[in-house]
């Protein structure tokens, strides 16, 4: 039975909502596509090098090493060109007998005590009616007894002996000054114009002046052309050195530099082999200059591109596409997409000279490395000629040449085995210490040392000085910023050339005062040991780009303990 409906209405459990005001439209979030993208980080030099890919990177490095094989023919041929063979005045007849030589040439006393004299190489007797009248200078030229080196060099072709011998040291001085000029001028051009343009210009000039040297008709023209050839060849060497280093990541820099140095050593050994079979100095220089014309193909687009670090610094981003392998993975990268879309400005890297003048740390590093380069290059000649200066027994040319070349090769192997383990600064300090000790032992105990002991300490000094000279250049290239790397490395090489000038100047004075010369260099070597302590360490560190980056390369404080196991890019703990 159903209950009747109630006459009263039942209360509503939920009252109706009051009339609300007109609601404002709900803010809707913009679509994801309209959100501003976060700014992409600018690519660094290390990123651009990695973008090359291992295969292309190694190919470019090999192309930068190969010219060193032929540059050795132009930069290391001076000892062969200026080697003076035993000679005497030309006498009638094809082969004068010893009796005729004794009767026609006067006897000269030796300048050294305890040594017998020799037949005069510059004078002869004048005969009148079959009897000797007086002594005169050679009238019909000279005969040469060539047993080493080239059969015909500039000394034998133009008779640069006796009264004309001064032209030989002058040629050596002009050649070294040419290298100095090329390092300074073309090093600055590599920073302003680019590595590739400087390389191609230097290669072209090397081929041109190499050809002109080969056809030189007289000593003055030969000396002038050799000066220009030295400057151009130094530009090729410097441009390749910087480009090669800028193509490497930190783990490859030492190995690649060592391979380039060993290639130069191989070129010097090949130079001696070609000289033995070539017989003529014109053919020897032509053998070195002709292959350099093949490397002009580096100017073909895509064969040998510009340094990515220099392009990144100069903001010529449209040229950076030649360094990527254009894979789909690299095309999707935001950094490279933005680079490809930017308009290519066409200005050079901006260098603020007031900022450079106030970069005290960079100047300090350059002064220390330049001083060390000056000492290490200059003192090498002292070890090469020490036995001849002290004992008067000049070794053979082949022995001296091979000893110097093999010491250079051994120095590169030592650097490869130790520098990445012990650091650049520590090995440079060790090399200069060995150089100073070898000099002090030779100078202080030369009266008590045997011939074999003099040879051992001379080899040790030559070995350590060449190691220090090579490490100075690598050290400079690693701590100088990209914006002045060409000028910085060129300045260090130029100071090394100033040290090398002592060798021809001593030859011009017939090695008079060699002892004081060696003492001065030995004292400066010990002073260089103390100055090396002011240098920073560049092991496994990225190459600096700007002057501000270069200023950050400072010597670590001596009182602070350094933990080698901390990663290079680790964030420092703020609590410590």
Coordinates of C-alpha atoms in Angstrom, one line a residue:
X1 CA 0.0 0.0 0.0
X2 CA 1.4 3.3 -1.0
X3 CA 1.6 6.3 1.2
X4 CA -0.1 9.4 -0.1
X5 CA 2.0 12.2 -1.4
X6 CA 2.9 14.8 1.1
X7 CA 1.2 18.1 0.6
X8 CA 4.3 20.0 1.6
X9 CA 7.2 20.1 -0.8
X10 CA 10.3 18.3 0.3
X11 CA 13.3 20.5 1.0
X12 CA 15.9 20.4 -1.6
X13 CA 19.1 19.0 -0.2
X14 CA 21.3 21.1 -2.4
X15 CA 20.2 24.7 -3.1
X16 CA 20.7 25.9 -6.6
X17 CA 23.9 27.9 -7.1
X18 CA 23.5 31.6 -7.1
X19 CA 23.7 33.3 -10.4
X20 CA 27.4 33.9 -11.0
X21 CA 29.1 36.8 -12.7
X22 CA 30.1 36.4 -16.3
X23 CA 33.3 34.3 -16.1
X24 CA 36.4 35.6 -17.7
X25 CA 38.0 33.5 -20.4
X26 CA 40.4 30.9 -19.1
X27 CA 44.0 31.8 -20.2
X28 CA 45.2 29.2 -22.5
X29 CA 48.9 28.3 -22.8
X30 CA 50.5 29.2 -26.1
X31 CA 51.3 26.3 -28.4
X32 CA 54.8 24.8 -27.9
X33 CA 55.9 26.1 -31.3
X34 CA 55.5 29.7 -30.2
X35 CA 57.7 29.4 -27.1
X36 CA 61.1 31.2 -27.6
X37 CA 63.9 28.7 -27.9
X38 CA 66.7 28.9 -25.3
X39 CA 69.9 30.5 -26.7
X40 CA 72.3 27.9 -28.0
X41 CA 75.8 27.9 -26.6
X42 CA 78.5 29.2 -29.0
X43 CA 80.7 26.4 -30.4
X44 CA 84.2 26.2 -29.0
X45 CA 87.4 25.3 -30.8
X46 CA 87.3 21.8 -29.4
X47 CA 83.8 21.3 -30.6
X48 CA 84.7 22.4 -34.1
X49 CA 87.7 20.0 -34.2
X50 CA 85.5 17.1 -33.1
X51 CA 83.1 18.0 -35.8
X52 CA 85.7 17.1 -38.4
X53 CA 85.4 13.4 -37.6
X54 CA 88.4 11.2 -36.9
X55 CA 89.0 10.2 -40.5
X56 CA 89.0 13.7 -41.9
X57 CA 91.0 15.0 -39.0
X58 CA 93.8 12.5 -39.5
X59 CA 93.9 13.1 -43.2
X60 CA 94.3 16.8 -42.7
X61 CA 97.0 16.2 -40.2
X62 CA 98.9 14.0 -42.6
X63 CA 98.6 16.6 -45.3
X64 CA 100.1 19.2 -42.9
X65 CA 103.0 16.9 -42.0
X66 CA 104.1 15.8 -45.5
X67 CA 105.7 19.2 -46.6
X68 CA 108.2 19.0 -43.8
X69 CA 110.0 16.2 -45.7
X70 CA 110.9 18.7 -48.4
X71 CA 111.2 21.8 -46.3
X72 CA 114.3 20.2 -44.8
X73 CA 116.0 20.5 -48.2
X74 CA 115.6 24.3 -48.1
X75 CA 116.0 25.0 -44.3
X76 CA 118.8 22.5 -43.5
X77 CA 121.0 22.6 -46.6
X78 CA 123.3 25.4 -45.6
X79 CA 126.0 23.2 -44.1
X80 CA 126.3 21.3 -47.4
X81 CA 126.3 24.4 -49.5
X82 CA 129.0 26.2 -47.5
X83 CA 131.3 23.2 -46.7
X84 CA 134.9 24.2 -47.3
X85 CA 137.1 21.3 -48.6
X86 CA 140.9 21.1 -48.4
X87 CA 142.4 23.2 -51.2
X88 CA 145.6 24.6 -52.5
X89 CA 146.7 26.9 -55.4
X90 CA 146.2 25.5 -58.8
X91 CA 149.4 24.2 -60.3
X92 CA 150.3 23.2 -63.9
X93 CA 149.4 19.6 -64.6
X94 CA 146.4 17.4 -64.0
X95 CA 147.5 15.8 -60.7
X96 CA 150.4 17.5 -59.0
X97 CA 152.7 15.1 -57.2
X98 CA 153.6 15.6 -53.5
X99 CA 157.1 16.6 -54.5
X100 CA 155.7 19.4 -56.8
X101 CA 153.4 20.6 -54.0
X102 CA 156.2 20.8 -51.5
X103 CA 158.3 22.7 -54.0
X104 CA 155.6 25.1 -55.1
X105 CA 153.7 25.9 -51.9
X106 CA 155.2 27.6 -48.8
X107 CA 154.9 26.0 -45.4
X108 CA 152.7 27.6 -42.7
X109 CA 153.0 27.2 -39.0
X110 CA 150.0 26.1 -37.0
X111 CA 148.4 28.6 -34.6
X112 CA 147.9 25.9 -31.9
X113 CA 150.7 24.8 -29.7
X114 CA 152.0 21.3 -30.2
X115 CA 150.7 21.0 -33.8
X116 CA 152.8 20.8 -37.0
X117 CA 152.1 23.2 -39.8
X118 CA 150.7 22.6 -43.2
X119 CA 151.1 23.7 -46.8
X120 CA 149.7 27.1 -47.4
X121 CA 146.1 26.9 -49.0
X122 CA 146.2 30.5 -50.2
X123 CA 149.8 31.3 -51.3
X124 CA 152.4 29.9 -53.7
X125 CA 155.9 30.5 -54.8
X126 CA 156.6 32.6 -57.9
X127 CA 159.3 31.1 -60.0
X128 CA 161.6 33.3 -62.2
X129 CA 164.0 31.4 -64.5
X130 CA 163.3 28.2 -62.6
X131 CA 164.2 29.7 -59.2
X132 CA 161.9 30.9 -56.3
X133 CA 161.6 34.6 -56.2
X134 CA 158.9 35.5 -53.6
X135 CA 155.6 34.3 -52.2
X136 CA 152.4 35.5 -53.9
X137 CA 148.7 34.8 -53.6
X138 CA 147.2 32.1 -55.9
X139 CA 147.1 33.4 -59.4
X140 CA 145.3 30.6 -61.3
X141 CA 142.6 29.6 -58.9
X142 CA 142.4 26.7 -56.5
X143 CA 142.3 22.9 -56.7
X144 CA 139.9 21.2 -54.2
X145 CA 140.2 17.8 -52.6
X146 CA 136.5 17.1 -52.1
X147 CA 136.0 14.0 -50.0
X148 CA 132.7 14.8 -48.2
X149 CA 129.4 16.4 -49.1
X150 CA 128.7 17.9 -52.5
X151 CA 131.3 17.6 -55.3
X152 CA 130.4 21.2 -56.3
X153 CA 129.0 23.7 -53.9
X154 CA 129.1 27.5 -53.8
X155 CA 132.6 27.5 -52.2
X156 CA 134.1 25.4 -55.0
X157 CA 132.2 27.0 -57.8
X158 CA 132.9 30.6 -56.9
X159 CA 136.2 30.1 -55.0
X160 CA 134.9 31.5 -51.7
X161 CA 138.2 30.8 -49.9
X162 CA 141.1 32.8 -48.6
X163 CA 140.3 36.5 -49.3
X164 CA 136.8 35.7 -50.3
X165 CA 136.0 33.4 -47.4
X166 CA 134.1 36.2 -45.6
X167 CA 131.2 35.7 -48.0
X168 CA 130.4 32.3 -46.5
X169 CA 129.6 33.6 -43.0
X170 CA 127.8 36.5 -44.6
X171 CA 125.6 34.1 -46.5
X172 CA 124.9 32.1 -43.3
X173 CA 124.0 35.3 -41.4
X174 CA 121.7 36.5 -44.2
X175 CA 120.0 33.1 -44.4
X176 CA 119.3 33.1 -40.6
X177 CA 118.0 36.7 -40.8
X178 CA 115.7 35.6 -43.7
X179 CA 114.2 33.0 -41.4
X180 CA 113.8 35.6 -38.6
X181 CA 112.1 38.0 -41.0
X182 CA 109.7 35.3 -42.3
X183 CA 108.8 34.1 -38.8
X184 CA 107.9 37.7 -37.7
X185 CA 106.2 38.9 -40.9
X186 CA 104.4 35.8 -42.0
X187 CA 103.5 34.9 -38.4
X188 CA 101.6 38.2 -38.1
X189 CA 100.0 37.6 -41.5
X190 CA 98.8 34.2 -40.4
X191 CA 96.9 35.9 -37.5
X192 CA 95.4 38.7 -39.7
X193 CA 94.8 37.0 -43.0
X194 CA 94.4 33.4 -42.0
X195 CA 96.5 30.3 -41.9
X196 CA 95.6 29.0 -45.4
X197 CA 96.2 32.3 -47.2
X198 CA 99.6 32.6 -45.6
X199 CA 100.5 29.0 -46.4
X200 CA 99.6 29.4 -50.0
X201 CA 101.4 32.7 -50.3
X202 CA 104.5 31.2 -48.7
X203 CA 104.5 28.1 -50.9
X204 CA 104.3 30.2 -54.0
X205 CA 107.2 32.4 -52.9
X206 CA 109.2 29.4 -51.9
X207 CA 108.8 27.9 -55.4
X208 CA 109.7 31.2 -57.1
X209 CA 112.7 32.0 -55.0
X210 CA 113.8 28.4 -54.9
X211 CA 114.0 28.5 -58.7
X212 CA 115.8 31.8 -58.7
X213 CA 118.4 30.5 -56.2
X214 CA 119.2 27.6 -58.5
X215 CA 120.0 29.9 -61.4
X216 CA 121.9 32.5 -59.4
X217 CA 125.0 33.6 -61.5
X218 CA 127.0 35.2 -58.7
X219 CA 127.4 35.2 -54.9
X220 CA 125.6 38.6 -54.3
X221 CA 122.5 37.4 -56.2
X222 CA 122.7 34.0 -54.5
X223 CA 122.8 35.6 -51.0
X224 CA 119.8 37.9 -51.8
X225 CA 117.7 35.1 -53.2
X226 CA 118.6 32.8 -50.3
X227 CA 117.4 35.5 -47.9
X228 CA 114.0 35.6 -49.6
X229 CA 113.8 31.8 -49.9
X230 CA 114.5 31.5 -46.1
X231 CA 111.7 34.0 -45.3
X232 CA 109.2 32.2 -47.5
X233 CA 110.2 28.7 -46.2
X234 CA 109.9 29.9 -42.6
X235 CA 106.4 31.1 -43.5
X236 CA 105.5 27.6 -44.8
X237 CA 106.9 25.9 -41.7
X238 CA 105.2 28.3 -39.3
X239 CA 101.8 28.2 -41.0
X240 CA 101.8 24.4 -41.1
X241 CA 102.9 24.2 -37.5
X242 CA 100.1 26.3 -36.2
X243 CA 97.4 24.8 -38.5
X244 CA 98.5 21.3 -37.5
X245 CA 98.2 22.1 -33.8
X246 CA 94.8 23.7 -34.2
X247 CA 93.5 20.6 -35.9
X248 CA 94.3 18.5 -32.9
X249 CA 92.4 17.9 -29.6
X250 CA 94.6 18.0 -26.4
X251 CA 95.3 14.2 -26.5
X252 CA 96.9 14.4 -30.0
X253 CA 98.9 17.6 -29.9
X254 CA 102.2 16.0 -28.7
X255 CA 102.0 12.9 -30.8
X256 CA 101.3 14.9 -34.0
X257 CA 104.0 17.4 -33.3
X258 CA 106.5 14.6 -32.6
X259 CA 105.5 12.9 -36.0
X260 CA 106.1 16.2 -37.8
X261 CA 109.5 16.6 -36.1
X262 CA 110.5 13.1 -37.0
X263 CA 109.4 13.8 -40.6
X264 CA 111.8 16.8 -40.6
X265 CA 114.6 14.5 -39.3
X266 CA 113.8 12.0 -42.1
X267 CA 114.0 14.9 -44.6
X268 CA 117.5 15.9 -43.2
X269 CA 118.7 12.3 -43.6
X270 CA 117.3 12.1 -47.1
X271 CA 119.0 15.4 -47.8
X272 CA 122.4 13.9 -47.0
X273 CA 121.7 10.9 -49.2
X274 CA 120.7 13.1 -52.2
X275 CA 123.7 15.2 -51.7
X276 CA 126.0 12.2 -51.9
X277 CA 124.5 11.2 -55.3
X278 CA 123.7 14.7 -56.6
X279 CA 127.2 16.2 -56.9
X280 CA 125.7 19.8 -57.5
X281 CA 124.2 22.3 -55.2
X282 CA 121.8 23.5 -57.9
X283 CA 120.3 20.1 -58.3
X284 CA 120.1 19.7 -54.5
X285 CA 118.1 22.9 -54.0
X286 CA 115.9 22.1 -57.0
X287 CA 115.1 18.7 -55.5
X288 CA 113.7 20.5 -52.5
X289 CA 111.9 23.4 -54.3
X290 CA 110.2 21.4 -57.1
X291 CA 108.0 19.1 -54.9
X292 CA 106.7 22.2 -53.0
X293 CA 104.8 23.2 -56.1
X294 CA 102.7 20.1 -55.7
X295 CA 101.4 21.4 -52.4
X296 CA 99.9 24.4 -54.1
X297 CA 96.9 22.1 -54.7
X298 CA 96.0 22.8 -51.1
X299 CA 94.4 26.0 -52.4
X300 CA 91.7 23.9 -54.3
X301 CA 88.4 24.3 -52.3
X302 CA 87.8 21.3 -50.1
X303 CA 91.4 19.9 -50.2
X304 CA 92.9 21.7 -47.2
X305 CA 90.5 24.0 -45.4
X306 CA 91.2 27.0 -43.2
X307 CA 91.9 26.4 -39.5
X308 CA 88.5 26.0 -37.7
X309 CA 89.7 27.9 -34.6
X310 CA 90.8 30.9 -36.7
X311 CA 87.5 30.9 -38.5
X312 CA 85.6 30.7 -35.3
X313 CA 87.5 33.6 -33.9
X314 CA 87.0 35.7 -37.0
X315 CA 83.3 34.8 -37.1
X316 CA 83.4 33.7 -40.7
X317 CA 80.8 31.0 -39.9
X318 CA 79.8 30.3 -43.4
X319 CA 83.2 28.7 -44.0
X320 CA 82.8 26.4 -41.0
X321 CA 80.5 24.1 -42.9
X322 CA 83.6 22.6 -44.7
X323 CA 84.7 21.1 -41.5
X324 CA 81.6 19.0 -40.8
X325 CA 81.0 15.7 -42.6
X326 CA 77.4 16.7 -43.3
X327 CA 75.7 13.8 -41.7
X328 CA 72.1 13.9 -40.6
X329 CA 73.1 13.8 -36.9
X330 CA 75.2 16.9 -37.3
X331 CA 72.6 18.7 -39.4
X332 CA 70.0 18.3 -36.6
X333 CA 72.4 19.9 -34.0
X334 CA 71.0 23.3 -33.0
X335 CA 74.5 24.9 -32.7
X336 CA 75.4 24.0 -36.3
X337 CA 71.9 24.9 -37.7
X338 CA 72.2 28.3 -36.2
X339 CA 75.7 28.7 -37.7
X340 CA 74.5 27.8 -41.1
X341 CA 71.7 30.3 -41.0
X342 CA 73.8 33.3 -40.0
X343 CA 75.0 35.8 -42.6
X344 CA 78.8 35.5 -43.2
X345 CA 80.6 38.7 -42.0
X346 CA 83.8 39.3 -43.8
X347 CA 86.0 41.0 -41.2
X348 CA 89.3 39.9 -39.7
X349 CA 89.8 38.8 -36.0
X350 CA 89.6 41.9 -33.8
X351 CA 92.8 42.5 -31.9
X352 CA 92.7 45.1 -29.2
X353 CA 96.3 46.5 -29.0
X354 CA 95.7 48.3 -25.6
X355 CA 94.4 45.0 -24.2
X356 CA 97.4 43.2 -25.6
X357 CA 99.8 45.7 -24.0
X358 CA 98.1 45.2 -20.6
X359 CA 98.2 41.3 -20.9
X360 CA 101.1 41.0 -18.5
X361 CA 100.8 37.3 -18.0
X362 CA 101.0 36.6 -21.8
X363 CA 104.1 38.9 -22.0
X364 CA 105.7 37.2 -19.1
X365 CA 105.2 33.7 -20.7
X366 CA 106.6 35.0 -24.0
X367 CA 109.7 36.5 -22.4
X368 CA 110.5 33.4 -20.5
X369 CA 110.0 31.1 -23.5
X370 CA 111.8 33.5 -25.8
X371 CA 114.8 33.6 -23.5
X372 CA 114.9 29.8 -23.2
X373 CA 114.6 29.5 -27.0
X374 CA 117.5 32.0 -27.5
X375 CA 119.8 30.0 -25.2
X376 CA 118.8 26.5 -26.4
X377 CA 119.3 27.4 -30.1
X378 CA 122.5 29.3 -29.5
X379 CA 124.3 26.9 -27.3
X380 CA 123.9 23.9 -29.7
X381 CA 126.7 25.2 -31.8
X382 CA 129.1 25.1 -28.8
X383 CA 128.6 21.4 -28.4
X384 CA 129.0 20.6 -32.1
X385 CA 132.4 22.3 -32.4
X386 CA 133.7 21.9 -28.8
X387 CA 136.2 19.1 -29.6
X388 CA 137.6 21.0 -32.5
X389 CA 137.9 24.2 -30.5
X390 CA 139.6 22.5 -27.5
X391 CA 141.6 19.6 -29.0
X392 CA 142.0 20.9 -32.5
X393 CA 140.9 17.6 -34.0
X394 CA 138.0 18.5 -36.1
X395 CA 135.7 15.5 -36.7
X396 CA 134.4 14.6 -40.2
X397 CA 131.5 16.4 -41.6
X398 CA 129.4 13.3 -41.9
X399 CA 129.9 12.5 -38.2
X400 CA 129.0 16.0 -37.1
X401 CA 125.9 16.1 -39.4
X402 CA 124.6 12.7 -38.4
X403 CA 125.2 13.4 -34.8
X404 CA 123.2 16.6 -34.9
X405 CA 120.3 15.0 -36.8
X406 CA 120.1 11.9 -34.7
X407 CA 120.2 14.0 -31.5
X408 CA 117.2 15.9 -32.8
X409 CA 115.4 12.7 -33.6
X410 CA 116.2 11.3 -30.1
X411 CA 115.0 14.5 -28.5
X412 CA 111.6 14.1 -30.2
X413 CA 111.3 10.5 -28.9
X414 CA 112.2 11.6 -25.4
X415 CA 109.6 14.4 -25.5
X416 CA 107.0 11.9 -26.7
X417 CA 107.8 9.5 -23.9
X418 CA 107.9 12.0 -21.0
X419 CA 106.1 15.3 -21.7
X420 CA 102.5 14.0 -21.4
X421 CA 103.4 12.1 -18.2
X422 CA 105.5 14.7 -16.4
X423 CA 104.3 17.9 -18.0
X424 CA 105.7 20.5 -20.3
X425 CA 107.2 22.7 -17.6
X426 CA 109.0 19.8 -15.8
X427 CA 110.6 18.4 -18.9
X428 CA 111.7 21.8 -20.1
X429 CA 113.2 22.4 -16.7
X430 CA 115.0 19.1 -16.9
X431 CA 116.3 19.7 -20.4
X432 CA 117.8 23.1 -19.6
X433 CA 119.3 21.7 -16.4
X434 CA 121.1 19.0 -18.4
X435 CA 122.2 21.6 -20.9
X436 CA 123.8 23.7 -18.2
X437 CA 125.4 20.8 -16.4
X438 CA 127.0 19.5 -19.6
X439 CA 128.4 22.9 -20.3
X440 CA 129.8 23.3 -16.8
X441 CA 131.5 19.9 -16.9
X442 CA 133.0 20.5 -20.4
X443 CA 134.3 24.0 -19.4
X444 CA 135.5 23.1 -15.9
X445 CA 137.1 19.7 -16.6
X446 CA 138.1 19.9 -20.2
X447 CA 141.8 19.5 -19.3
X448 CA 141.1 16.2 -17.5
X449 CA 138.5 14.7 -19.8
X450 CA 139.4 12.1 -22.4
X451 CA 138.3 12.2 -26.0
X452 CA 135.5 9.8 -25.4
X453 CA 134.3 11.7 -22.3
X454 CA 134.2 15.0 -24.3
X455 CA 132.2 13.2 -26.9
X456 CA 129.7 11.9 -24.4
X457 CA 129.1 15.2 -22.7
X458 CA 128.9 17.0 -26.0
X459 CA 126.2 14.6 -27.2
X460 CA 124.3 15.0 -23.9
X461 CA 124.4 18.8 -24.2
X462 CA 123.4 18.7 -27.9
X463 CA 120.6 16.3 -27.1
X464 CA 119.2 18.3 -24.2
X465 CA 119.5 21.7 -26.0
X466 CA 117.6 20.4 -29.0
X467 CA 114.9 18.9 -26.8
X468 CA 114.5 22.3 -25.0
X469 CA 114.4 24.2 -28.3
X470 CA 111.7 21.9 -29.7
X471 CA 109.6 22.0 -26.5
X472 CA 109.8 25.8 -26.3
X473 CA 108.0 26.0 -29.7
X474 CA 105.3 23.5 -28.7
X475 CA 104.9 25.2 -25.3
X476 CA 104.4 28.6 -26.9
X477 CA 101.8 27.3 -29.4
X478 CA 99.8 25.8 -26.6
X479 CA 99.6 28.8 -24.3
X480 CA 99.4 31.6 -26.8
X481 CA 95.7 32.5 -27.7
X482 CA 94.6 31.9 -31.3
X483 CA 94.3 35.6 -32.0
X484 CA 98.1 36.0 -31.6
X485 CA 99.3 32.4 -31.9
X486 CA 101.1 33.1 -35.2
X487 CA 102.9 36.2 -33.9
X488 CA 103.7 34.5 -30.6
X489 CA 105.3 31.4 -32.2
X490 CA 107.0 33.5 -34.8
X491 CA 108.6 35.7 -32.1
X492 CA 109.9 32.7 -30.2
X493 CA 111.3 31.2 -33.4
X494 CA 112.9 34.6 -34.3
X495 CA 114.6 34.7 -30.9
X496 CA 115.9 31.3 -31.6
X497 CA 117.4 32.6 -34.8
X498 CA 119.1 35.4 -32.9
X499 CA 120.8 32.7 -30.8
X500 CA 121.8 30.8 -33.9
X501 CA 123.6 33.9 -35.3
X502 CA 126.5 33.2 -32.9
X503 CA 127.5 30.2 -35.1
X504 CA 128.4 32.1 -38.3
X505 CA 129.8 35.0 -36.3
X506 CA 132.2 32.6 -34.6
X507 CA 133.2 31.2 -37.9
X508 CA 133.8 34.7 -39.2
X509 CA 136.3 35.2 -36.3
X510 CA 137.8 31.8 -36.8
X511 CA 136.4 30.7 -33.5
X512 CA 138.4 33.2 -31.6
X513 CA 137.0 33.6 -28.1
X514 CA 135.1 30.4 -28.1
X515 CA 135.7 29.8 -24.4
X516 CA 134.1 33.1 -23.3
X517 CA 131.3 32.5 -25.8
X518 CA 130.5 29.1 -24.2
X519 CA 130.8 30.5 -20.7
X520 CA 128.2 33.3 -21.4
X521 CA 125.7 30.8 -22.8
X522 CA 126.2 28.4 -19.9
X523 CA 125.6 31.1 -17.4
X524 CA 122.4 32.2 -19.2
X525 CA 121.3 28.6 -19.4
X526 CA 121.3 28.4 -15.6
X527 CA 119.4 31.6 -15.4
X528 CA 116.8 30.2 -17.8
X529 CA 116.3 27.2 -15.4
X530 CA 115.1 29.6 -12.7
X531 CA 112.8 31.5 -15.1
X532 CA 111.1 28.3 -16.3
X533 CA 109.6 28.0 -12.8
X534 CA 107.4 31.0 -13.7
X535 CA 105.6 29.2 -16.6
X536 CA 102.2 27.6 -16.4
X537 CA 101.3 24.1 -17.4
X538 CA 99.5 23.3 -20.6
X539 CA 99.2 19.5 -20.4
X540 CA 95.8 18.2 -21.6
X541 CA 94.3 21.7 -21.6
X542 CA 92.4 23.3 -24.5
X543 CA 94.0 25.9 -26.6
X544 CA 93.1 29.5 -25.6
X545 CA 91.2 31.5 -28.1
X546 CA 91.2 35.1 -26.9
X547 CA 93.5 37.3 -24.9
X548 CA 91.4 36.8 -21.8
X549 CA 91.8 33.0 -22.2
X550 CA 95.5 33.4 -22.5
X551 CA 95.7 35.5 -19.4
X552 CA 94.2 32.6 -17.4
X553 CA 97.3 30.4 -18.1
X554 CA 99.1 31.2 -14.8
X555 CA 101.7 29.3 -12.8
X556 CA 99.9 27.4 -10.0
X557 CA 100.9 28.6 -6.5
X558 CA 103.7 26.7 -4.8
X559 CA 101.8 26.4 -1.5
X560 CA 98.7 24.9 -2.9
X561 CA 98.5 21.1 -3.2
X562 CA 97.4 20.0 -6.6
X563 CA 95.5 16.7 -7.1
X564 CA 96.2 15.3 -10.5
X565 CA 93.2 12.9 -10.3
X566 CA 90.7 15.8 -10.4
X567 CA 89.1 16.1 -13.9
X568 CA 90.0 19.1 -15.9
X569 CA 86.5 20.5 -16.2
X570 CA 85.4 19.5 -12.7
X571 CA 83.4 22.2 -10.8
X572 CA 85.3 23.3 -7.7
X573 CA 83.7 22.5 -4.3
X574 CA 82.4 25.8 -2.8
X575 CA 82.9 24.4 0.7
X576 CA 86.7 24.1 0.3

